[in-house]
JSON list of C-alpha atoms in Angstrom, two decimals:
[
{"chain": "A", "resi": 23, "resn": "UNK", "atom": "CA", "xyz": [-33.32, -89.50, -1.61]},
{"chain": "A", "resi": 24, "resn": "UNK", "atom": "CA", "xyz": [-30.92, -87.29, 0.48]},
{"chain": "A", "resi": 25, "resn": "UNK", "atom": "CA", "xyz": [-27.94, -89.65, 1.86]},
{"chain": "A", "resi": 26, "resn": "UNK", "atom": "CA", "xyz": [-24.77, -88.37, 4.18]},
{"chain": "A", "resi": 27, "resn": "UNK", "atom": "CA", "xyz": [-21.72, -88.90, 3.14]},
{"chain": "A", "resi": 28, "resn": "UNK", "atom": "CA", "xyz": [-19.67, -87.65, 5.53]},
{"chain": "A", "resi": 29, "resn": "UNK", "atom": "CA", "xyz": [-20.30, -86.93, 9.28]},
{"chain": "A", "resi": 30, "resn": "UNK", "atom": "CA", "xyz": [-19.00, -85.20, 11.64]},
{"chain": "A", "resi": 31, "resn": "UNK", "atom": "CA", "xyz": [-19.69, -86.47, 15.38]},
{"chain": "A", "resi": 32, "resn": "UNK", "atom": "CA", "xyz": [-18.55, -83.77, 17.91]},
{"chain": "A", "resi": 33, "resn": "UNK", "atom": "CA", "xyz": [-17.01, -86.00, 21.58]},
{"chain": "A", "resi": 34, "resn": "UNK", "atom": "CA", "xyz": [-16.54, -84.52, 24.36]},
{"chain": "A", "resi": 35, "resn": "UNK", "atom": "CA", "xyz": [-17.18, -87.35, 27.41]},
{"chain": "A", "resi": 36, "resn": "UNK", "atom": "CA", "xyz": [-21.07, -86.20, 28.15]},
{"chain": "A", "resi": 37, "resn": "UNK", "atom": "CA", "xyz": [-23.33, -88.60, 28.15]},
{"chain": "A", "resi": 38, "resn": "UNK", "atom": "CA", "xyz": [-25.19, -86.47, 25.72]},
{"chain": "A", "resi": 39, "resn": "UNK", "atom": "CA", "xyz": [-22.25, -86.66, 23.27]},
{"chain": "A", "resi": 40, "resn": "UNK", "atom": "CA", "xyz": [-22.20, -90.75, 23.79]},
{"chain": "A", "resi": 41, "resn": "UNK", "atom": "CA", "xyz": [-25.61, -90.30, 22.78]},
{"chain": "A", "resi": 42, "resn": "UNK", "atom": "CA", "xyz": [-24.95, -88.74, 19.43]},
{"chain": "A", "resi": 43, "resn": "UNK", "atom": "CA", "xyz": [-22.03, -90.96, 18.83]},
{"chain": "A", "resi": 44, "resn": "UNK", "atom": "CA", "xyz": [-24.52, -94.23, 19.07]},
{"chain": "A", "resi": 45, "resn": "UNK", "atom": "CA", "xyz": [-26.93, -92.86, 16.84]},
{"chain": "A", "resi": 46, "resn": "UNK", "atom": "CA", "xyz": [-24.20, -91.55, 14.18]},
{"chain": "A", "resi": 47, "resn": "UNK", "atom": "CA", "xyz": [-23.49, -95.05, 13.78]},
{"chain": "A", "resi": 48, "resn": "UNK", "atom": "CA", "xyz": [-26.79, -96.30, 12.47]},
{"chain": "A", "resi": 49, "resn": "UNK", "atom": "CA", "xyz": [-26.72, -93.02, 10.22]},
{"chain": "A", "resi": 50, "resn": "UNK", "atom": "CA", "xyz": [-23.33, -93.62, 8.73]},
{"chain": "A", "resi": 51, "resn": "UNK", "atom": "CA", "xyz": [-24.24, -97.17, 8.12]},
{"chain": "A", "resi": 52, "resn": "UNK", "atom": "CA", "xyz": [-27.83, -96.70, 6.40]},
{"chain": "A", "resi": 53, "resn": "UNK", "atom": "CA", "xyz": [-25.95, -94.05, 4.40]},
{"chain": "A", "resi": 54, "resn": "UNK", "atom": "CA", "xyz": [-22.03, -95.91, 3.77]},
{"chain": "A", "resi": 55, "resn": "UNK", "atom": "CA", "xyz": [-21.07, -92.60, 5.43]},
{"chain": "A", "resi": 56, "resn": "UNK", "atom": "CA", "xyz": [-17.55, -91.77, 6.48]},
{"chain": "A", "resi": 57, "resn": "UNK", "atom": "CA", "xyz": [-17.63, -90.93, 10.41]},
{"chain": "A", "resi": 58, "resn": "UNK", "atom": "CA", "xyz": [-15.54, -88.21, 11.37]},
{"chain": "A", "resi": 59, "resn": "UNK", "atom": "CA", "xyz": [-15.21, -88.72, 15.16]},
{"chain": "A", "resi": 60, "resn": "UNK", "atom": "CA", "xyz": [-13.91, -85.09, 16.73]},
{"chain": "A", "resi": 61, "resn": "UNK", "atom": "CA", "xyz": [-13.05, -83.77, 20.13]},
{"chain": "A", "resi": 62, "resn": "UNK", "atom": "CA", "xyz": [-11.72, -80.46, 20.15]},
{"chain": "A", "resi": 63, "resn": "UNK", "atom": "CA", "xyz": [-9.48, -79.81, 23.58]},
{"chain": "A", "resi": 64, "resn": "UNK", "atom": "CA", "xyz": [-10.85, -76.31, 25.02]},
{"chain": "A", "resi": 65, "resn": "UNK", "atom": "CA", "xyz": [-7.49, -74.67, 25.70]},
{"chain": "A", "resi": 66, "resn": "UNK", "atom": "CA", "xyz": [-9.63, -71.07, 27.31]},
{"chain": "A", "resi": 67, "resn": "UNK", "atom": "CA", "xyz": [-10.53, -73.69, 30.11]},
{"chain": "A", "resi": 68, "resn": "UNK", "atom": "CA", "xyz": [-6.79, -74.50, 31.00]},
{"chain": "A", "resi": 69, "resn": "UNK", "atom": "CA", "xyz": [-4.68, -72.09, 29.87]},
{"chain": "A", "resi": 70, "resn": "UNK", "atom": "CA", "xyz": [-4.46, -69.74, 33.56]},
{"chain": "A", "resi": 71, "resn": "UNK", "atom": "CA", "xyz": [-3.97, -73.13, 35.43]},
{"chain": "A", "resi": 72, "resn": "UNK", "atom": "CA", "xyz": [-1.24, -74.54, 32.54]},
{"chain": "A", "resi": 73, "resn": "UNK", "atom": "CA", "xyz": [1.35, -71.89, 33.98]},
{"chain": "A", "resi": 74, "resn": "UNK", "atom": "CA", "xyz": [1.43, -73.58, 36.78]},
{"chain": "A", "resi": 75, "resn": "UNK", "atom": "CA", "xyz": [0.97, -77.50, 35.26]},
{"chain": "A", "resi": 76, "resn": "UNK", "atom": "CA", "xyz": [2.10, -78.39, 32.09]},
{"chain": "A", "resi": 77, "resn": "UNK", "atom": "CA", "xyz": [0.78, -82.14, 32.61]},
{"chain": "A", "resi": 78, "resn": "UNK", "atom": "CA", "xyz": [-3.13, -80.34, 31.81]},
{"chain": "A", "resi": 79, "resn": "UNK", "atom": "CA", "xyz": [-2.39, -80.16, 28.25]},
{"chain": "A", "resi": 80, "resn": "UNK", "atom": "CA", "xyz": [-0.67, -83.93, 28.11]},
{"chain": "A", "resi": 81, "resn": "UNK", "atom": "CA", "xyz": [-3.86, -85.07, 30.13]},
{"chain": "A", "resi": 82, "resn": "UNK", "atom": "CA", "xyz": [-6.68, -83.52, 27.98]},
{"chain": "A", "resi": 83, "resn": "UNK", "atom": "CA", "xyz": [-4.77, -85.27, 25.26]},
{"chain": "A", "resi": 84, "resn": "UNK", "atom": "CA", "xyz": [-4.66, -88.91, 26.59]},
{"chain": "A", "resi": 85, "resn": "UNK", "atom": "CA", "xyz": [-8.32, -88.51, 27.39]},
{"chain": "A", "resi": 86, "resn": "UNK", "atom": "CA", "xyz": [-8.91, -87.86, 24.10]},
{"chain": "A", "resi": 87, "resn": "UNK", "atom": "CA", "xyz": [-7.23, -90.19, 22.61]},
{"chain": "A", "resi": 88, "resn": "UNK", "atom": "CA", "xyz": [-8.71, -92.91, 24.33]},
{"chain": "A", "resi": 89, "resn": "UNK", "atom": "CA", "xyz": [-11.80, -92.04, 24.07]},
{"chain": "A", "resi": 90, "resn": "UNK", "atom": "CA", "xyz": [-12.09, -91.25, 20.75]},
{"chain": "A", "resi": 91, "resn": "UNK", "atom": "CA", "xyz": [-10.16, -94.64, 20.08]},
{"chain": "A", "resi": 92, "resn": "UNK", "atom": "CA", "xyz": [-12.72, -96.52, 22.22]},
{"chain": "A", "resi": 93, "resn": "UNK", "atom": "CA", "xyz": [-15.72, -94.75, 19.76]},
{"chain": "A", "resi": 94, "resn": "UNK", "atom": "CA", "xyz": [-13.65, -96.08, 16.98]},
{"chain": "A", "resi": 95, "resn": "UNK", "atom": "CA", "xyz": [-13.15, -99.60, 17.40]},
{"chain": "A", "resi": 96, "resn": "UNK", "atom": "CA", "xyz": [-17.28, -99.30, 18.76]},
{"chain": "A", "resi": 97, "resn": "UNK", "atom": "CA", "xyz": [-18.28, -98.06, 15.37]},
{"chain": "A", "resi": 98, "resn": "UNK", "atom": "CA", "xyz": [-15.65, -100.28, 13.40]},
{"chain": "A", "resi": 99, "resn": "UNK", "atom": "CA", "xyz": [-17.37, -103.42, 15.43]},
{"chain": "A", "resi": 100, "resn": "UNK", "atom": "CA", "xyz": [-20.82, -102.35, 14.80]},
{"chain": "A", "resi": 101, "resn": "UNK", "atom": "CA", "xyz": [-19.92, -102.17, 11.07]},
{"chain": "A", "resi": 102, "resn": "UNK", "atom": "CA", "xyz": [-18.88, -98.88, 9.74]},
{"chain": "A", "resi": 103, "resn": "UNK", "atom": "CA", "xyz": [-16.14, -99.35, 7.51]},
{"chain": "A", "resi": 104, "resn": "UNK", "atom": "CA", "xyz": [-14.55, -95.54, 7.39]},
{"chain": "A", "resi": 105, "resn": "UNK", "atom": "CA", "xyz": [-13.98, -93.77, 10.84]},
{"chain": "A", "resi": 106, "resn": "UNK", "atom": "CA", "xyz": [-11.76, -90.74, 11.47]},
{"chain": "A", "resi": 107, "resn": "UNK", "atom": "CA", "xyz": [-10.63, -89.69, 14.61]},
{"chain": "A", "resi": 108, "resn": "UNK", "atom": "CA", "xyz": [-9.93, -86.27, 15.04]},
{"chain": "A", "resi": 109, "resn": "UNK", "atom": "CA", "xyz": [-8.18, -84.25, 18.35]},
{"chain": "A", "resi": 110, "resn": "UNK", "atom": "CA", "xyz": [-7.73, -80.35, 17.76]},
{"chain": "A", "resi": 111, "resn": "UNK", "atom": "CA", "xyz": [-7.26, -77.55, 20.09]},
{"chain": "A", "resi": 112, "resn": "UNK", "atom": "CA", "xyz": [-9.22, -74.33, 20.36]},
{"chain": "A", "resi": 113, "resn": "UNK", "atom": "CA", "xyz": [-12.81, -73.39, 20.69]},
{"chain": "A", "resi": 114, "resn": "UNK", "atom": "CA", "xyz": [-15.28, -76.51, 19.92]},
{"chain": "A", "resi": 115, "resn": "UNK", "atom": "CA", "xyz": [-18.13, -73.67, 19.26]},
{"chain": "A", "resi": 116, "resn": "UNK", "atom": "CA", "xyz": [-15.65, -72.19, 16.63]},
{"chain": "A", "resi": 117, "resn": "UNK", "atom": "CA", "xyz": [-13.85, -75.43, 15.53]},
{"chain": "A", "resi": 118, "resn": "UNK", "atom": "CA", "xyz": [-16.27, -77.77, 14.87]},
{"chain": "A", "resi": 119, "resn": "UNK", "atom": "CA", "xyz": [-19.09, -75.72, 12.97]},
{"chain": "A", "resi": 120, "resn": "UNK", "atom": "CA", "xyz": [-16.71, -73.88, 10.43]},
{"chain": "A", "resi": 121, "resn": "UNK", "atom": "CA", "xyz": [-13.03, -75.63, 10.56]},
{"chain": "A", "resi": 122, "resn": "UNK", "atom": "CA", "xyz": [-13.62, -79.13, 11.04]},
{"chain": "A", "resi": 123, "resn": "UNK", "atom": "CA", "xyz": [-17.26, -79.17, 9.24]},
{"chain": "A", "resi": 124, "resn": "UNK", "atom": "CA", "xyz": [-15.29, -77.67, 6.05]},
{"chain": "A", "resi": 125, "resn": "UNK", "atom": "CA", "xyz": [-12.17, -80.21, 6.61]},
{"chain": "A", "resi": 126, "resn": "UNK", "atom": "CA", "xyz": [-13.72, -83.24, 6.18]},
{"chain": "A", "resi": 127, "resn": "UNK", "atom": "CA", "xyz": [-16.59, -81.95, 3.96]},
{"chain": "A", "resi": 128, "resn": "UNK", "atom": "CA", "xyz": [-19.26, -82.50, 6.18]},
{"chain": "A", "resi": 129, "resn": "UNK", "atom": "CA", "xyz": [-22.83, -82.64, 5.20]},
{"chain": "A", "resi": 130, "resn": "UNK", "atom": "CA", "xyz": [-23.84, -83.27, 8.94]},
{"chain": "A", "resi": 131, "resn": "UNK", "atom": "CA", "xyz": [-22.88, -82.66, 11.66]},
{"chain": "A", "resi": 132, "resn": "UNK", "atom": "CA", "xyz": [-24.17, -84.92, 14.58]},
{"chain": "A", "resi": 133, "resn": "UNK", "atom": "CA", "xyz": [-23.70, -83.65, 18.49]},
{"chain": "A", "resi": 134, "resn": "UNK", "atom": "CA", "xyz": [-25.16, -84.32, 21.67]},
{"chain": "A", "resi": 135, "resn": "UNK", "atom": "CA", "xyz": [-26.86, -81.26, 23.35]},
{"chain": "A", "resi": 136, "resn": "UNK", "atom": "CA", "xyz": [-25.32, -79.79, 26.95]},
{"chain": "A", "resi": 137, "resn": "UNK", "atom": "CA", "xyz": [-26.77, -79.29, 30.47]},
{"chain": "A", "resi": 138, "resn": "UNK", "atom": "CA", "xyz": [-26.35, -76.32, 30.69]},
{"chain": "A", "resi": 139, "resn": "UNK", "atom": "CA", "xyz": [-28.16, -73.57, 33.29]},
{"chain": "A", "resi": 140, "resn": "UNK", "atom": "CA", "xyz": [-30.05, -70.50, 32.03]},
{"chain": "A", "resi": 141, "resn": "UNK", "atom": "CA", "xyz": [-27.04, -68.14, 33.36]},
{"chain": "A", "resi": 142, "resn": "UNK", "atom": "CA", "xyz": [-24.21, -70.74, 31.91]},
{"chain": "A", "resi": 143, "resn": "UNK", "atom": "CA", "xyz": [-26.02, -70.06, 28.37]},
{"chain": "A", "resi": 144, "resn": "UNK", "atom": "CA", "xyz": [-26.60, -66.60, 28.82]},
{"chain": "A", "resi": 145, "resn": "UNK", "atom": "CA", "xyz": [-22.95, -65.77, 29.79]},
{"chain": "A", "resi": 146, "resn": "UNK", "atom": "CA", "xyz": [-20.89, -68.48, 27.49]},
{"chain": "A", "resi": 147, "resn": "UNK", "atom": "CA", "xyz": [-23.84, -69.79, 25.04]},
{"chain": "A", "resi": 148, "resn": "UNK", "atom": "CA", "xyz": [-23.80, -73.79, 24.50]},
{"chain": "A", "resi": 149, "resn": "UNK", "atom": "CA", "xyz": [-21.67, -74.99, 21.59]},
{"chain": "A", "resi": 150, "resn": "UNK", "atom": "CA", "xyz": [-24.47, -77.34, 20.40]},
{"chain": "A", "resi": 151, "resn": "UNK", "atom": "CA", "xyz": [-26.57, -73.54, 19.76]},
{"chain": "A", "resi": 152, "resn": "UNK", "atom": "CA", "xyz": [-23.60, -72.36, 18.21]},
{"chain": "A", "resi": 153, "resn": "UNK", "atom": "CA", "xyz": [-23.25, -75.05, 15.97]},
{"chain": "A", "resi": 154, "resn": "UNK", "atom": "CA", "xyz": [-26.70, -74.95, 14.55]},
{"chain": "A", "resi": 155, "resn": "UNK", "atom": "CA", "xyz": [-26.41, -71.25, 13.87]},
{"chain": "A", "resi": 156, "resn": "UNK", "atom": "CA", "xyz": [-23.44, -71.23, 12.20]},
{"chain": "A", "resi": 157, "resn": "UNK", "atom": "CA", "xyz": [-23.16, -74.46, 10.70]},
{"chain": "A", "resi": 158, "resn": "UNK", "atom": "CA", "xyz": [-22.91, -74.84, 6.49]},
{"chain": "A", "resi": 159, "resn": "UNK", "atom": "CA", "xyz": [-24.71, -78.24, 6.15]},
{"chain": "A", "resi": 160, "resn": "UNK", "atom": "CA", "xyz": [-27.39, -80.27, 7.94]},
{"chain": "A", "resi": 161, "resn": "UNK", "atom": "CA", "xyz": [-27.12, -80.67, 12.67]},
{"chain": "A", "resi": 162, "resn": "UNK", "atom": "CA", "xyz": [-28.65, -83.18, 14.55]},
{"chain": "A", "resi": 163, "resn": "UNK", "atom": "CA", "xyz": [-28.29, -82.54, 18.09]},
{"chain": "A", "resi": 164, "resn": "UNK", "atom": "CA", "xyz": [-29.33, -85.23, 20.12]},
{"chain": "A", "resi": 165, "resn": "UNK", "atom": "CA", "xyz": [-31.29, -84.72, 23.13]},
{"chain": "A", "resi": 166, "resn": "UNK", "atom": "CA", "xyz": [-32.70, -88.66, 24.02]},
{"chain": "A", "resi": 167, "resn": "UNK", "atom": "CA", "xyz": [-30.82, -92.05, 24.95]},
{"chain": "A", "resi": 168, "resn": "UNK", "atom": "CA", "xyz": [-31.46, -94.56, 22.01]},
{"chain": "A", "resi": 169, "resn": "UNK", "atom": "CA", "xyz": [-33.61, -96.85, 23.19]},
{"chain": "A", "resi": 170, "resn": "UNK", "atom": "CA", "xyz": [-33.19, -100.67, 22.91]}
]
C-alpha cells in the first residue's frame, strides 16, 4: 500500500489553500505523515513598492507567521503529531515544487488551486500548474471545500 510520509502543504491565505490545508490533515494522519506547512513570501510582487516602504517585507512576514502558526496548532489539535512550519522568500512556482519539495523530502505535495482568469494564466501561469509540471513526487491540488 502506498503511504506519505512527508507532505508538503503550500499556504498562501486563499480559501483554496485553507482547503488543501484541511484535507492534508486527514492525509497526514491516515498515513503518520510529517506536515510540512509552507508559505513562500512573493518578493517580485513587492519589491518596486519596498523602495518606498520597508514595513511590506516586515508585514508579509507577520502574516505569515500567524497564519501558518494558526494551521499549526489546527493540525496539532486535530491530532497530527509532526508539523513544520515553513516561511521562505522568492517565487512559490519555483520554491515550492523543486526547493522546498527536495528539503523536506516530500513525497506529496498538497495545494489548493487559484482563481485565476484566462489572461492572468496566459501571461504569469498559476503556481498550482507549475507545480504539477515540475514537481518530483506525487500533487494533489485541491479544487472542492471538504464537506461535513
Amino acid at each position: 500500500m502506498l503511504s506519505y510520509k512527508n507532505i508538503l502543504v503550500a499556504v498562501d491565505g486563499s480559501k483554496e489553500a485553507e482547503w488543501a490545508f484541511k484535507k492534508s490533515i486527514d492525509i497526514a494522519k491516515r498515513n503518520n505523515a510529517t506536515l510540512n506547512l509552507a508559505n513562500i513570501i512573493d518578493t517580485r510582487s513587492f519589491a518596486a513598492i519596498e523602495a518606498y516602504d520597508r514595513s511590506i517585507a516586515d508585514r508579509a512576514q507577520s502574516f505569515a507567521d500567524e497564519l501558518l502558526g494558526n494551521y499549526k496548532k489546527e493540525a496539532e489539535a486535530a491530532g497530527v503529531t509532526k508539523v513544520n512550519v515553513i516561511v521562505e522568500y522568492g517565487s512559490p512556482k519555483t520554491m515550492i515544487a523543486r526547493e522546498l519539495s527536495t528539503k523536506v523530502t516530500a513525497d506529496l505535495i498538497i495545494c489548493g488551486a487559484t482563481g485565476l482568469s484566462t489572461v492572468e494564466r496566459f501571461l504569469i501561469g498559476s503556481v498550482s500548474g507549475h507545480i504539477v509540471r515540475a514537481a518530483k513526487c506525487d500533487v494533489l491540488v485541491v479544487r472542492t471545500e471538504e464537506k461535513e
